[in-house]
């Protein structure tokens, strides 16, 4: 893993398959670290001829937004949002998209395939719309256009997402219990949830994390994004939209809306998949990405 300074961000990234010439960059979701793009999945893409780049979005994992204003620990999310709405958000999703462009420039990559999950899928849409000359193909997994007419996230899931987590430094087991409960809830009915695997990932995330409360700033970036139907209609890159029938965060209609809005895109709905990519689907999804790029 390496760190590169891009503007106000120290961006952590990792490259697999250096000898391959077909580049694909993987963009993570809200509060999610690059290790959620599992090494096994990355290696499958390498076997298919890709040079794979995964990275931590600003304010997640080992990527640090250096111009941050501290989030008060004693304030509710609603109070934080109200304060920032008056004073201006720290950064936008466009800024996060420009981080990707900066990383491509650093790696001297003129054009790349893009795959984004959840919030990373929204960032991918911005990239393909505003930087069409840099995007070879677009894979959007379990994401949304943030069209306000689409179904809202499950109310119980929203409550779990917005409530303050236990401090892992003080109450580690409570923290794990909360995170495991949430992960199982969003995992879908078609694939077995492995709490041991998830806990190991949570442990690694704690070890890698260099920012506290960064997810709030990412939420502000998402919350300030203005839905624009023209954004999707401008996309000309070959596109594939993958979604699960059991997604409680972004209803399947959210993915279908993206597919309907991008000309000639592929729509794949996976029965029993929730808001995560189960190990059992690594092979089929990597094959599908490979097929799209060719």
PDB file of C-alpha atoms in Angstrom:
ATOM      1  CA  UNK A   1       0.000   0.000   0.000  1.00  0.00           C
ATOM      2  CA  UNK A   2       1.190   3.506  -0.831  1.00  0.00           C
ATOM      3  CA  UNK A   3       0.156   7.052   0.078  1.00  0.00           C
ATOM      4  CA  UNK A   4       0.023   9.911  -2.438  1.00  0.00           C
ATOM      5  CA  UNK A   5      -0.817  13.545  -1.650  1.00  0.00           C
ATOM      6  CA  UNK A   6      -3.642  14.808  -3.898  1.00  0.00           C
ATOM      7  CA  UNK A   7      -4.632  18.360  -3.000  1.00  0.00           C
ATOM      8  CA  UNK A   8      -5.793  18.288   0.617  1.00  0.00           C
ATOM      9  CA  UNK A   9      -5.924  14.485   0.778  1.00  0.00           C
ATOM     10  CA  UNK A  10      -3.365  11.824   1.635  1.00  0.00           C
ATOM     11  CA  UNK A  11      -4.784   8.998  -0.488  1.00  0.00           C
ATOM     12  CA  UNK A  12      -3.934   5.394   0.337  1.00  0.00           C
ATOM     13  CA  UNK A  13      -3.998   2.960  -2.586  1.00  0.00           C
ATOM     14  CA  UNK A  14      -2.830  -0.485  -3.621  1.00  0.00           C
ATOM     15  CA  UNK A  15      -2.139  -1.999  -7.044  1.00  0.00           C
ATOM     16  CA  UNK A  16      -2.502  -5.658  -8.057  1.00  0.00           C
ATOM     17  CA  UNK A  17      -1.292  -7.168 -11.328  1.00  0.00           C
ATOM     18  CA  UNK A  18       1.376  -4.618 -12.198  1.00  0.00           C
ATOM     19  CA  UNK A  19       2.326  -6.461 -15.406  1.00  0.00           C
ATOM     20  CA  UNK A  20      -1.194  -6.164 -16.843  1.00  0.00           C
ATOM     21  CA  UNK A  21      -2.029  -3.182 -19.034  1.00  0.00           C
ATOM     22  CA  UNK A  22      -5.850  -3.090 -18.781  1.00  0.00           C
ATOM     23  CA  UNK A  23      -6.532  -0.848 -15.758  1.00  0.00           C
ATOM     24  CA  UNK A  24      -9.587  -1.003 -13.496  1.00  0.00           C
ATOM     25  CA  UNK A  25     -10.089   1.197 -10.446  1.00  0.00           C
ATOM     26  CA  UNK A  26     -12.407   0.060  -7.630  1.00  0.00           C
ATOM     27  CA  UNK A  27     -14.315   2.737  -5.679  1.00  0.00           C
ATOM     28  CA  UNK A  28     -15.673   1.942  -2.214  1.00  0.00           C
ATOM     29  CA  UNK A  29     -18.919   2.946  -0.520  1.00  0.00           C
ATOM     30  CA  UNK A  30     -19.886   5.236   2.343  1.00  0.00           C
ATOM     31  CA  UNK A  31     -17.506   4.846   5.276  1.00  0.00           C
ATOM     32  CA  UNK A  32     -16.132   1.739   3.608  1.00  0.00           C
ATOM     33  CA  UNK A  33     -12.452   0.932   3.270  1.00  0.00           C
ATOM     34  CA  UNK A  34     -10.760  -0.443   0.186  1.00  0.00           C
ATOM     35  CA  UNK A  35     -10.284  -3.810   1.890  1.00  0.00           C
ATOM     36  CA  UNK A  36     -14.027  -4.383   1.302  1.00  0.00           C
ATOM     37  CA  UNK A  37     -12.828  -5.062  -2.254  1.00  0.00           C
ATOM     38  CA  UNK A  38     -11.469  -8.381  -1.083  1.00  0.00           C
ATOM     39  CA  UNK A  39      -8.000  -9.506  -2.213  1.00  0.00           C
ATOM     40  CA  UNK A  40      -9.539 -12.703  -3.595  1.00  0.00           C
ATOM     41  CA  UNK A  41     -11.860 -10.622  -5.797  1.00  0.00           C
ATOM     42  CA  UNK A  42      -8.964  -8.392  -6.907  1.00  0.00           C
ATOM     43  CA  UNK A  43      -6.886 -11.454  -7.795  1.00  0.00           C
ATOM     44  CA  UNK A  44      -9.721 -12.862  -9.916  1.00  0.00           C
ATOM     45  CA  UNK A  45      -9.682  -9.628 -11.920  1.00  0.00           C
ATOM     46  CA  UNK A  46      -5.885  -9.871 -12.212  1.00  0.00           C
ATOM     47  CA  UNK A  47      -6.266 -13.380 -13.627  1.00  0.00           C
ATOM     48  CA  UNK A  48      -8.572 -11.917 -16.264  1.00  0.00           C
ATOM     49  CA  UNK A  49      -5.864  -9.486 -17.369  1.00  0.00           C
ATOM     50  CA  UNK A  50      -6.590  -6.411 -15.280  1.00  0.00           C
ATOM     51  CA  UNK A  51      -4.216  -4.167 -13.405  1.00  0.00           C
ATOM     52  CA  UNK A  52      -6.393  -3.541 -10.351  1.00  0.00           C
ATOM     53  CA  UNK A  53      -6.261  -0.354  -8.277  1.00  0.00           C
ATOM     54  CA  UNK A  54      -8.167  -0.150  -5.010  1.00  0.00           C
ATOM     55  CA  UNK A  55      -8.005   2.840  -2.660  1.00  0.00           C
ATOM     56  CA  UNK A  56      -9.498   4.356   0.477  1.00  0.00           C
ATOM     57  CA  UNK A  57     -11.819   7.283  -0.171  1.00  0.00           C
ATOM     58  CA  UNK A  58     -10.897  10.438   1.737  1.00  0.00           C
ATOM     59  CA  UNK A  59     -11.931  10.139   5.390  1.00  0.00           C
ATOM     60  CA  UNK A  60     -11.918   6.334   5.365  1.00  0.00           C
ATOM     61  CA  UNK A  61      -9.250   3.763   6.133  1.00  0.00           C
ATOM     62  CA  UNK A  62      -5.761   5.187   5.753  1.00  0.00           C
ATOM     63  CA  UNK A  63      -6.765   8.128   3.547  1.00  0.00           C
ATOM     64  CA  UNK A  64      -6.850  11.445   5.404  1.00  0.00           C
ATOM     65  CA  UNK A  65      -8.632  14.682   4.516  1.00  0.00           C
ATOM     66  CA  UNK A  66      -6.196  17.168   6.016  1.00  0.00           C
ATOM     67  CA  UNK A  67      -8.404  20.271   5.943  1.00  0.00           C
ATOM     68  CA  UNK A  68     -11.045  18.690   8.144  1.00  0.00           C
ATOM     69  CA  UNK A  69     -12.887  20.465  10.914  1.00  0.00           C
ATOM     70  CA  UNK A  70     -13.382  18.158  13.853  1.00  0.00           C
ATOM     71  CA  UNK A  71     -16.848  16.671  14.329  1.00  0.00           C
ATOM     72  CA  UNK A  72     -18.038  17.338  17.914  1.00  0.00           C
ATOM     73  CA  UNK A  73     -18.406  14.052  19.755  1.00  0.00           C
ATOM     74  CA  UNK A  74     -21.273  15.353  21.906  1.00  0.00           C
ATOM     75  CA  UNK A  75     -23.496  16.445  18.983  1.00  0.00           C
ATOM     76  CA  UNK A  76     -26.146  14.389  17.232  1.00  0.00           C
ATOM     77  CA  UNK A  77     -25.915  13.799  13.492  1.00  0.00           C
ATOM     78  CA  UNK A  78     -28.871  16.159  13.004  1.00  0.00           C
ATOM     79  CA  UNK A  79     -27.067  18.936  14.918  1.00  0.00           C
ATOM     80  CA  UNK A  80     -23.863  18.395  12.924  1.00  0.00           C
ATOM     81  CA  UNK A  81     -25.792  18.511   9.641  1.00  0.00           C
ATOM     82  CA  UNK A  82     -27.550  21.715  10.705  1.00  0.00           C
ATOM     83  CA  UNK A  83     -24.241  23.385  11.598  1.00  0.00           C
ATOM     84  CA  UNK A  84     -22.550  22.426   8.322  1.00  0.00           C
ATOM     85  CA  UNK A  85     -25.575  23.432   6.250  1.00  0.00           C
ATOM     86  CA  UNK A  86     -25.043  27.015   7.464  1.00  0.00           C
ATOM     87  CA  UNK A  87     -21.255  27.082   7.196  1.00  0.00           C
ATOM     88  CA  UNK A  88     -20.770  24.983   4.055  1.00  0.00           C
ATOM     89  CA  UNK A  89     -19.891  21.338   3.616  1.00  0.00           C
ATOM     90  CA  UNK A  90     -16.233  20.235   3.893  1.00  0.00           C
ATOM     91  CA  UNK A  91     -16.270  18.683   0.400  1.00  0.00           C
ATOM     92  CA  UNK A  92     -18.580  17.315  -2.277  1.00  0.00           C
ATOM     93  CA  UNK A  93     -18.916  14.072  -4.218  1.00  0.00           C
ATOM     94  CA  UNK A  94     -17.327  15.947  -7.131  1.00  0.00           C
ATOM     95  CA  UNK A  95     -14.267  16.515  -4.928  1.00  0.00           C
ATOM     96  CA  UNK A  96     -14.198  12.775  -4.219  1.00  0.00           C
ATOM     97  CA  UNK A  97     -14.458  12.062  -7.948  1.00  0.00           C
ATOM     98  CA  UNK A  98     -11.532  14.418  -8.524  1.00  0.00           C
ATOM     99  CA  UNK A  99      -9.522  12.346  -6.029  1.00  0.00           C
ATOM    100  CA  UNK A 100      -9.910   9.443  -8.466  1.00  0.00           C
ATOM    101  CA  UNK A 101      -8.738  11.594 -11.377  1.00  0.00           C
ATOM    102  CA  UNK A 102      -5.761  12.695  -9.289  1.00  0.00           C
ATOM    103  CA  UNK A 103      -4.890   9.080  -8.537  1.00  0.00           C
ATOM    104  CA  UNK A 104      -5.137   8.137 -12.234  1.00  0.00           C
ATOM    105  CA  UNK A 105      -2.861  11.085 -13.078  1.00  0.00           C
ATOM    106  CA  UNK A 106      -0.378  10.005 -10.403  1.00  0.00           C
ATOM    107  CA  UNK A 107      -0.297   6.495 -11.874  1.00  0.00           C
ATOM    108  CA  UNK A 108      -0.030   7.939 -15.416  1.00  0.00           C
ATOM    109  CA  UNK A 109      -3.248   6.214 -16.495  1.00  0.00           C
ATOM    110  CA  UNK A 110      -5.063   8.064 -19.276  1.00  0.00           C
ATOM    111  CA  UNK A 111      -8.113   5.788 -19.379  1.00  0.00           C
ATOM    112  CA  UNK A 112      -9.436   3.180 -16.988  1.00  0.00           C
ATOM    113  CA  UNK A 113     -12.336   0.858 -16.410  1.00  0.00           C
ATOM    114  CA  UNK A 114     -14.308   1.946 -13.337  1.00  0.00           C
ATOM    115  CA  UNK A 115     -16.215  -0.165 -10.810  1.00  0.00           C
ATOM    116  CA  UNK A 116     -18.022   1.493  -7.913  1.00  0.00           C
ATOM    117  CA  UNK A 117     -20.158   0.084  -5.118  1.00  0.00           C
ATOM    118  CA  UNK A 118     -22.842   1.988  -3.190  1.00  0.00           C
ATOM    119  CA  UNK A 119     -21.587   5.606  -2.762  1.00  0.00           C
ATOM    120  CA  UNK A 120     -18.700   4.589  -5.007  1.00  0.00           C
ATOM    121  CA  UNK A 121     -21.301   3.916  -7.679  1.00  0.00           C
ATOM    122  CA  UNK A 122     -22.493   7.534  -7.445  1.00  0.00           C
ATOM    123  CA  UNK A 123     -18.899   8.766  -7.711  1.00  0.00           C
ATOM    124  CA  UNK A 124     -18.519   6.492 -10.747  1.00  0.00           C
ATOM    125  CA  UNK A 125     -21.535   8.137 -12.385  1.00  0.00           C
ATOM    126  CA  UNK A 126     -19.939  11.560 -11.856  1.00  0.00           C
ATOM    127  CA  UNK A 127     -16.656  10.370 -13.363  1.00  0.00           C
ATOM    128  CA  UNK A 128     -18.285   8.849 -16.455  1.00  0.00           C
ATOM    129  CA  UNK A 129     -20.402  11.966 -16.986  1.00  0.00           C
ATOM    130  CA  UNK A 130     -17.809  14.701 -16.387  1.00  0.00           C
ATOM    131  CA  UNK A 131     -14.687  12.828 -17.522  1.00  0.00           C
ATOM    132  CA  UNK A 132     -15.867  10.584 -20.393  1.00  0.00           C
ATOM    133  CA  UNK A 133     -12.398  10.685 -21.949  1.00  0.00           C
ATOM    134  CA  UNK A 134     -10.970   8.912 -18.853  1.00  0.00           C
ATOM    135  CA  UNK A 135     -13.554   6.117 -18.533  1.00  0.00           C
ATOM    136  CA  UNK A 136     -13.416   2.945 -20.655  1.00  0.00           C
ATOM    137  CA  UNK A 137     -16.317   1.121 -18.999  1.00  0.00           C
ATOM    138  CA  UNK A 138     -18.538   1.515 -15.964  1.00  0.00           C
ATOM    139  CA  UNK A 139     -19.711  -1.123 -13.492  1.00  0.00           C
ATOM    140  CA  UNK A 140     -22.111   0.155 -10.822  1.00  0.00           C
ATOM    141  CA  UNK A 141     -22.944  -2.219  -7.957  1.00  0.00           C
ATOM    142  CA  UNK A 142     -25.746  -1.738  -5.361  1.00  0.00           C
ATOM    143  CA  UNK A 143     -25.975   2.000  -5.935  1.00  0.00           C
ATOM    144  CA  UNK A 144     -28.388   4.833  -6.726  1.00  0.00           C
ATOM    145  CA  UNK A 145     -28.711   8.055  -8.701  1.00  0.00           C
ATOM    146  CA  UNK A 146     -30.170   9.716  -5.564  1.00  0.00           C
ATOM    147  CA  UNK A 147     -33.321  10.441  -7.542  1.00  0.00           C
ATOM    148  CA  UNK A 148     -35.668  11.740  -4.791  1.00  0.00           C
ATOM    149  CA  UNK A 149     -38.637   9.878  -6.282  1.00  0.00           C
ATOM    150  CA  UNK A 150     -37.026   6.479  -5.634  1.00  0.00           C
ATOM    151  CA  UNK A 151     -37.917   4.270  -2.627  1.00  0.00           C
ATOM    152  CA  UNK A 152     -36.256   5.282   0.632  1.00  0.00           C
ATOM    153  CA  UNK A 153     -33.891   3.002   2.580  1.00  0.00           C
ATOM    154  CA  UNK A 154     -35.439   0.601   5.083  1.00  0.00           C
ATOM    155  CA  UNK A 155     -36.345   2.618   8.208  1.00  0.00           C
ATOM    156  CA  UNK A 156     -34.709   0.185  10.650  1.00  0.00           C
ATOM    157  CA  UNK A 157     -31.514   0.195   8.591  1.00  0.00           C
ATOM    158  CA  UNK A 158     -31.499   3.997   8.504  1.00  0.00           C
ATOM    159  CA  UNK A 159     -31.851   4.111  12.276  1.00  0.00           C
ATOM    160  CA  UNK A 160     -28.913   1.709  12.646  1.00  0.00           C
ATOM    161  CA  UNK A 161     -26.808   3.761  10.220  1.00  0.00           C
ATOM    162  CA  UNK A 162     -27.439   7.123  11.861  1.00  0.00           C
ATOM    163  CA  UNK A 163     -27.170   6.210  15.536  1.00  0.00           C
ATOM    164  CA  UNK A 164     -23.815   6.824  17.199  1.00  0.00           C
ATOM    165  CA  UNK A 165     -21.624   3.724  17.404  1.00  0.00           C
ATOM    166  CA  UNK A 166     -19.945   2.596  20.602  1.00  0.00           C
ATOM    167  CA  UNK A 167     -16.370   3.814  20.892  1.00  0.00           C
ATOM    168  CA  UNK A 168     -14.181   0.808  19.968  1.00  0.00           C
ATOM    169  CA  UNK A 169     -11.360   2.147  22.156  1.00  0.00           C
ATOM    170  CA  UNK A 170     -13.613   2.006  25.226  1.00  0.00           C
ATOM    171  CA  UNK A 171     -16.244  -0.629  24.400  1.00  0.00           C
ATOM    172  CA  UNK A 172     -14.762  -2.872  21.729  1.00  0.00           C
ATOM    173  CA  UNK A 173     -17.125  -5.828  22.099  1.00  0.00           C
ATOM    174  CA  UNK A 174     -20.202  -3.585  22.032  1.00  0.00           C
ATOM    175  CA  UNK A 175     -18.801  -1.946  18.903  1.00  0.00           C
ATOM    176  CA  UNK A 176     -18.323  -5.323  17.219  1.00  0.00           C
ATOM    177  CA  UNK A 177     -21.769  -6.482  18.274  1.00  0.00           C
ATOM    178  CA  UNK A 178     -23.402  -3.405  16.700  1.00  0.00           C
ATOM    179  CA  UNK A 179     -21.426  -3.694  13.476  1.00  0.00           C
ATOM    180  CA  UNK A 180     -22.037  -7.426  13.136  1.00  0.00           C
ATOM    181  CA  UNK A 181     -25.767  -6.961  13.673  1.00  0.00           C
ATOM    182  CA  UNK A 182     -25.845  -4.318  10.938  1.00  0.00           C
ATOM    183  CA  UNK A 183     -23.727  -6.362   8.521  1.00  0.00           C
ATOM    184  CA  UNK A 184     -25.954  -9.401   8.941  1.00  0.00           C
ATOM    185  CA  UNK A 185     -29.080  -7.292   8.474  1.00  0.00           C
ATOM    186  CA  UNK A 186     -27.953  -5.953   5.081  1.00  0.00           C
ATOM    187  CA  UNK A 187     -26.362  -9.191   3.809  1.00  0.00           C
ATOM    188  CA  UNK A 188     -29.431 -10.587   2.020  1.00  0.00           C
ATOM    189  CA  UNK A 189     -31.267 -13.896   2.304  1.00  0.00           C
ATOM    190  CA  UNK A 190     -29.542 -15.819  -0.472  1.00  0.00           C
ATOM    191  CA  UNK A 191     -26.058 -16.155   0.991  1.00  0.00           C
ATOM    192  CA  UNK A 192     -24.777 -17.363   4.356  1.00  0.00           C
ATOM    193  CA  UNK A 193     -23.500 -14.572   6.591  1.00  0.00           C
ATOM    194  CA  UNK A 194     -20.116 -15.407   8.166  1.00  0.00           C
ATOM    195  CA  UNK A 195     -19.723 -13.463  11.451  1.00  0.00           C
ATOM    196  CA  UNK A 196     -16.124 -14.624  11.925  1.00  0.00           C
ATOM    197  CA  UNK A 197     -15.078 -13.334   8.518  1.00  0.00           C
ATOM    198  CA  UNK A 198     -16.892 -10.042   9.133  1.00  0.00           C
ATOM    199  CA  UNK A 199     -15.323  -9.608  12.582  1.00  0.00           C
ATOM    200  CA  UNK A 200     -11.843 -10.188  11.145  1.00  0.00           C
ATOM    201  CA  UNK A 201     -12.555  -7.482   8.565  1.00  0.00           C
ATOM    202  CA  UNK A 202     -13.791  -5.104  11.269  1.00  0.00           C
ATOM    203  CA  UNK A 203     -10.595  -5.729  13.265  1.00  0.00           C
ATOM    204  CA  UNK A 204      -8.489  -4.910  10.206  1.00  0.00           C
ATOM    205  CA  UNK A 205     -10.522  -1.764   9.557  1.00  0.00           C
ATOM    206  CA  UNK A 206      -9.905  -0.534  13.116  1.00  0.00           C
ATOM    207  CA  UNK A 207      -6.177  -1.122  12.682  1.00  0.00           C
ATOM    208  CA  UNK A 208      -6.095   0.787   9.373  1.00  0.00           C
ATOM    209  CA  UNK A 209      -8.360   3.697  10.296  1.00  0.00           C
ATOM    210  CA  UNK A 210      -6.662   7.076  10.675  1.00  0.00           C
ATOM    211  CA  UNK A 211      -9.759   9.300  10.946  1.00  0.00           C
ATOM    212  CA  UNK A 212     -12.566   9.486  13.502  1.00  0.00           C
ATOM    213  CA  UNK A 213     -16.092  10.410  12.397  1.00  0.00           C
ATOM    214  CA  UNK A 214     -15.048  10.796   8.759  1.00  0.00           C
ATOM    215  CA  UNK A 215     -18.252   9.093   7.699  1.00  0.00           C
ATOM    216  CA  UNK A 216     -20.137  12.250   8.773  1.00  0.00           C
ATOM    217  CA  UNK A 217     -18.254  14.342   6.213  1.00  0.00           C
ATOM    218  CA  UNK A 218     -18.931  11.700   3.550  1.00  0.00           C
ATOM    219  CA  UNK A 219     -22.626  11.769   4.507  1.00  0.00           C
ATOM    220  CA  UNK A 220     -22.619  15.545   4.109  1.00  0.00           C
ATOM    221  CA  UNK A 221     -21.136  15.138   0.626  1.00  0.00           C
ATOM    222  CA  UNK A 222     -23.879  12.675  -0.298  1.00  0.00           C
ATOM    223  CA  UNK A 223     -26.614  14.735   1.337  1.00  0.00           C
ATOM    224  CA  UNK A 224     -25.637  17.866  -0.578  1.00  0.00           C
ATOM    225  CA  UNK A 225     -25.574  16.117  -3.967  1.00  0.00           C
ATOM    226  CA  UNK A 226     -28.207  17.546  -6.303  1.00  0.00           C
ATOM    227  CA  UNK A 227     -29.891  14.880  -8.427  1.00  0.00           C
ATOM    228  CA  UNK A 228     -29.592  15.716 -12.106  1.00  0.00           C
ATOM    229  CA  UNK A 229     -31.133  13.304 -14.660  1.00  0.00           C
ATOM    230  CA  UNK A 230     -28.902  14.803 -17.355  1.00  0.00           C
ATOM    231  CA  UNK A 231     -25.850  13.423 -15.522  1.00  0.00           C
ATOM    232  CA  UNK A 232     -26.708   9.831 -16.428  1.00  0.00           C
ATOM    233  CA  UNK A 233     -27.910  10.630 -19.925  1.00  0.00           C
ATOM    234  CA  UNK A 234     -24.468  12.078 -20.741  1.00  0.00           C
ATOM    235  CA  UNK A 235     -22.736   8.755 -20.029  1.00  0.00           C
ATOM    236  CA  UNK A 236     -21.523   7.040 -23.192  1.00  0.00           C
ATOM    237  CA  UNK A 237     -19.151   4.398 -21.778  1.00  0.00           C
ATOM    238  CA  UNK A 238     -20.337   0.767 -21.839  1.00  0.00           C
ATOM    239  CA  UNK A 239     -22.146   0.367 -18.526  1.00  0.00           C
ATOM    240  CA  UNK A 240     -23.403  -2.471 -16.377  1.00  0.00           C
ATOM    241  CA  UNK A 241     -25.579  -2.053 -13.298  1.00  0.00           C
ATOM    242  CA  UNK A 242     -25.634  -4.885 -10.738  1.00  0.00           C
ATOM    243  CA  UNK A 243     -28.087  -4.959  -7.842  1.00  0.00           C
ATOM    244  CA  UNK A 244     -29.502  -7.403  -5.315  1.00  0.00           C
ATOM    245  CA  UNK A 245     -33.169  -8.162  -4.740  1.00  0.00           C
ATOM    246  CA  UNK A 246     -32.623  -7.957  -0.953  1.00  0.00           C
ATOM    247  CA  UNK A 247     -30.860  -4.578  -0.778  1.00  0.00           C
ATOM    248  CA  UNK A 248     -32.327  -2.701   2.221  1.00  0.00           C
ATOM    249  CA  UNK A 249     -30.224   0.436   1.749  1.00  0.00           C
ATOM    250  CA  UNK A 250     -30.838   1.080  -1.940  1.00  0.00           C
ATOM    251  CA  UNK A 251     -34.005  -0.617  -3.155  1.00  0.00           C
ATOM    252  CA  UNK A 252     -33.575  -2.541  -6.449  1.00  0.00           C
ATOM    253  CA  UNK A 253     -35.594   0.228  -8.140  1.00  0.00           C
ATOM    254  CA  UNK A 254     -32.589   2.503  -7.492  1.00  0.00           C
ATOM    255  CA  UNK A 255     -30.349   0.322  -9.634  1.00  0.00           C
ATOM    256  CA  UNK A 256     -33.026  -0.099 -12.306  1.00  0.00           C
ATOM    257  CA  UNK A 257     -33.381   3.688 -12.469  1.00  0.00           C
ATOM    258  CA  UNK A 258     -29.660   3.998 -13.269  1.00  0.00           C
ATOM    259  CA  UNK A 259     -29.901   1.280 -15.925  1.00  0.00           C
ATOM    260  CA  UNK A 260     -32.937   2.925 -17.522  1.00  0.00           C
ATOM    261  CA  UNK A 261     -31.159   6.294 -17.577  1.00  0.00           C
ATOM    262  CA  UNK A 262     -27.875   5.198 -19.205  1.00  0.00           C
ATOM    263  CA  UNK A 263     -28.253   4.408 -22.892  1.00  0.00           C
ATOM    264  CA  UNK A 264     -27.611   0.758 -23.843  1.00  0.00           C
ATOM    265  CA  UNK A 265     -26.558  -0.240 -20.307  1.00  0.00           C
ATOM    266  CA  UNK A 266     -26.831  -3.800 -18.972  1.00  0.00           C
ATOM    267  CA  UNK A 267     -29.080  -4.505 -15.967  1.00  0.00           C
ATOM    268  CA  UNK A 268     -28.342  -7.490 -13.728  1.00  0.00           C
ATOM    269  CA  UNK A 269     -30.579  -8.241 -10.735  1.00  0.00           C
ATOM    270  CA  UNK A 270     -29.211 -10.950  -8.428  1.00  0.00           C
ATOM    271  CA  UNK A 271     -31.706 -12.907  -6.362  1.00  0.00           C
ATOM    272  CA  UNK A 272     -30.929 -13.003  -2.627  1.00  0.00           C
ATOM    273  CA  UNK A 273     -28.068 -10.487  -2.749  1.00  0.00           C
ATOM    274  CA  UNK A 274     -28.233  -7.654  -0.222  1.00  0.00           C
ATOM    275  CA  UNK A 275     -26.046  -4.581   0.193  1.00  0.00           C
ATOM    276  CA  UNK A 276     -22.775  -6.498   0.086  1.00  0.00           C
ATOM    277  CA  UNK A 277     -20.909  -8.724  -2.350  1.00  0.00           C
ATOM    278  CA  UNK A 278     -20.836 -12.301  -1.021  1.00  0.00           C
ATOM    279  CA  UNK A 279     -17.789 -14.469  -1.712  1.00  0.00           C
ATOM    280  CA  UNK A 280     -19.977 -16.848  -3.715  1.00  0.00           C
ATOM    281  CA  UNK A 281     -20.514 -14.116  -6.329  1.00  0.00           C
ATOM    282  CA  UNK A 282     -16.887 -13.069  -6.781  1.00  0.00           C
ATOM    283  CA  UNK A 283     -16.352 -15.355  -9.751  1.00  0.00           C
ATOM    284  CA  UNK A 284     -19.549 -14.490 -11.622  1.00  0.00           C
ATOM    285  CA  UNK A 285     -19.210 -10.729 -11.045  1.00  0.00           C
ATOM    286  CA  UNK A 286     -15.552 -10.679 -12.105  1.00  0.00           C
ATOM    287  CA  UNK A 287     -16.516 -12.659 -15.218  1.00  0.00           C
ATOM    288  CA  UNK A 288     -19.302 -10.200 -15.965  1.00  0.00           C
ATOM    289  CA  UNK A 289     -16.942  -7.222 -15.594  1.00  0.00           C
ATOM    290  CA  UNK A 290     -14.445  -8.903 -17.876  1.00  0.00           C
ATOM    291  CA  UNK A 291     -17.174  -9.544 -20.432  1.00  0.00           C
ATOM    292  CA  UNK A 292     -18.301  -5.920 -20.361  1.00  0.00           C
ATOM    293  CA  UNK A 293     -14.789  -4.565 -20.903  1.00  0.00           C
ATOM    294  CA  UNK A 294     -14.272  -6.755 -23.954  1.00  0.00           C
TER     295      UNK A 294
END
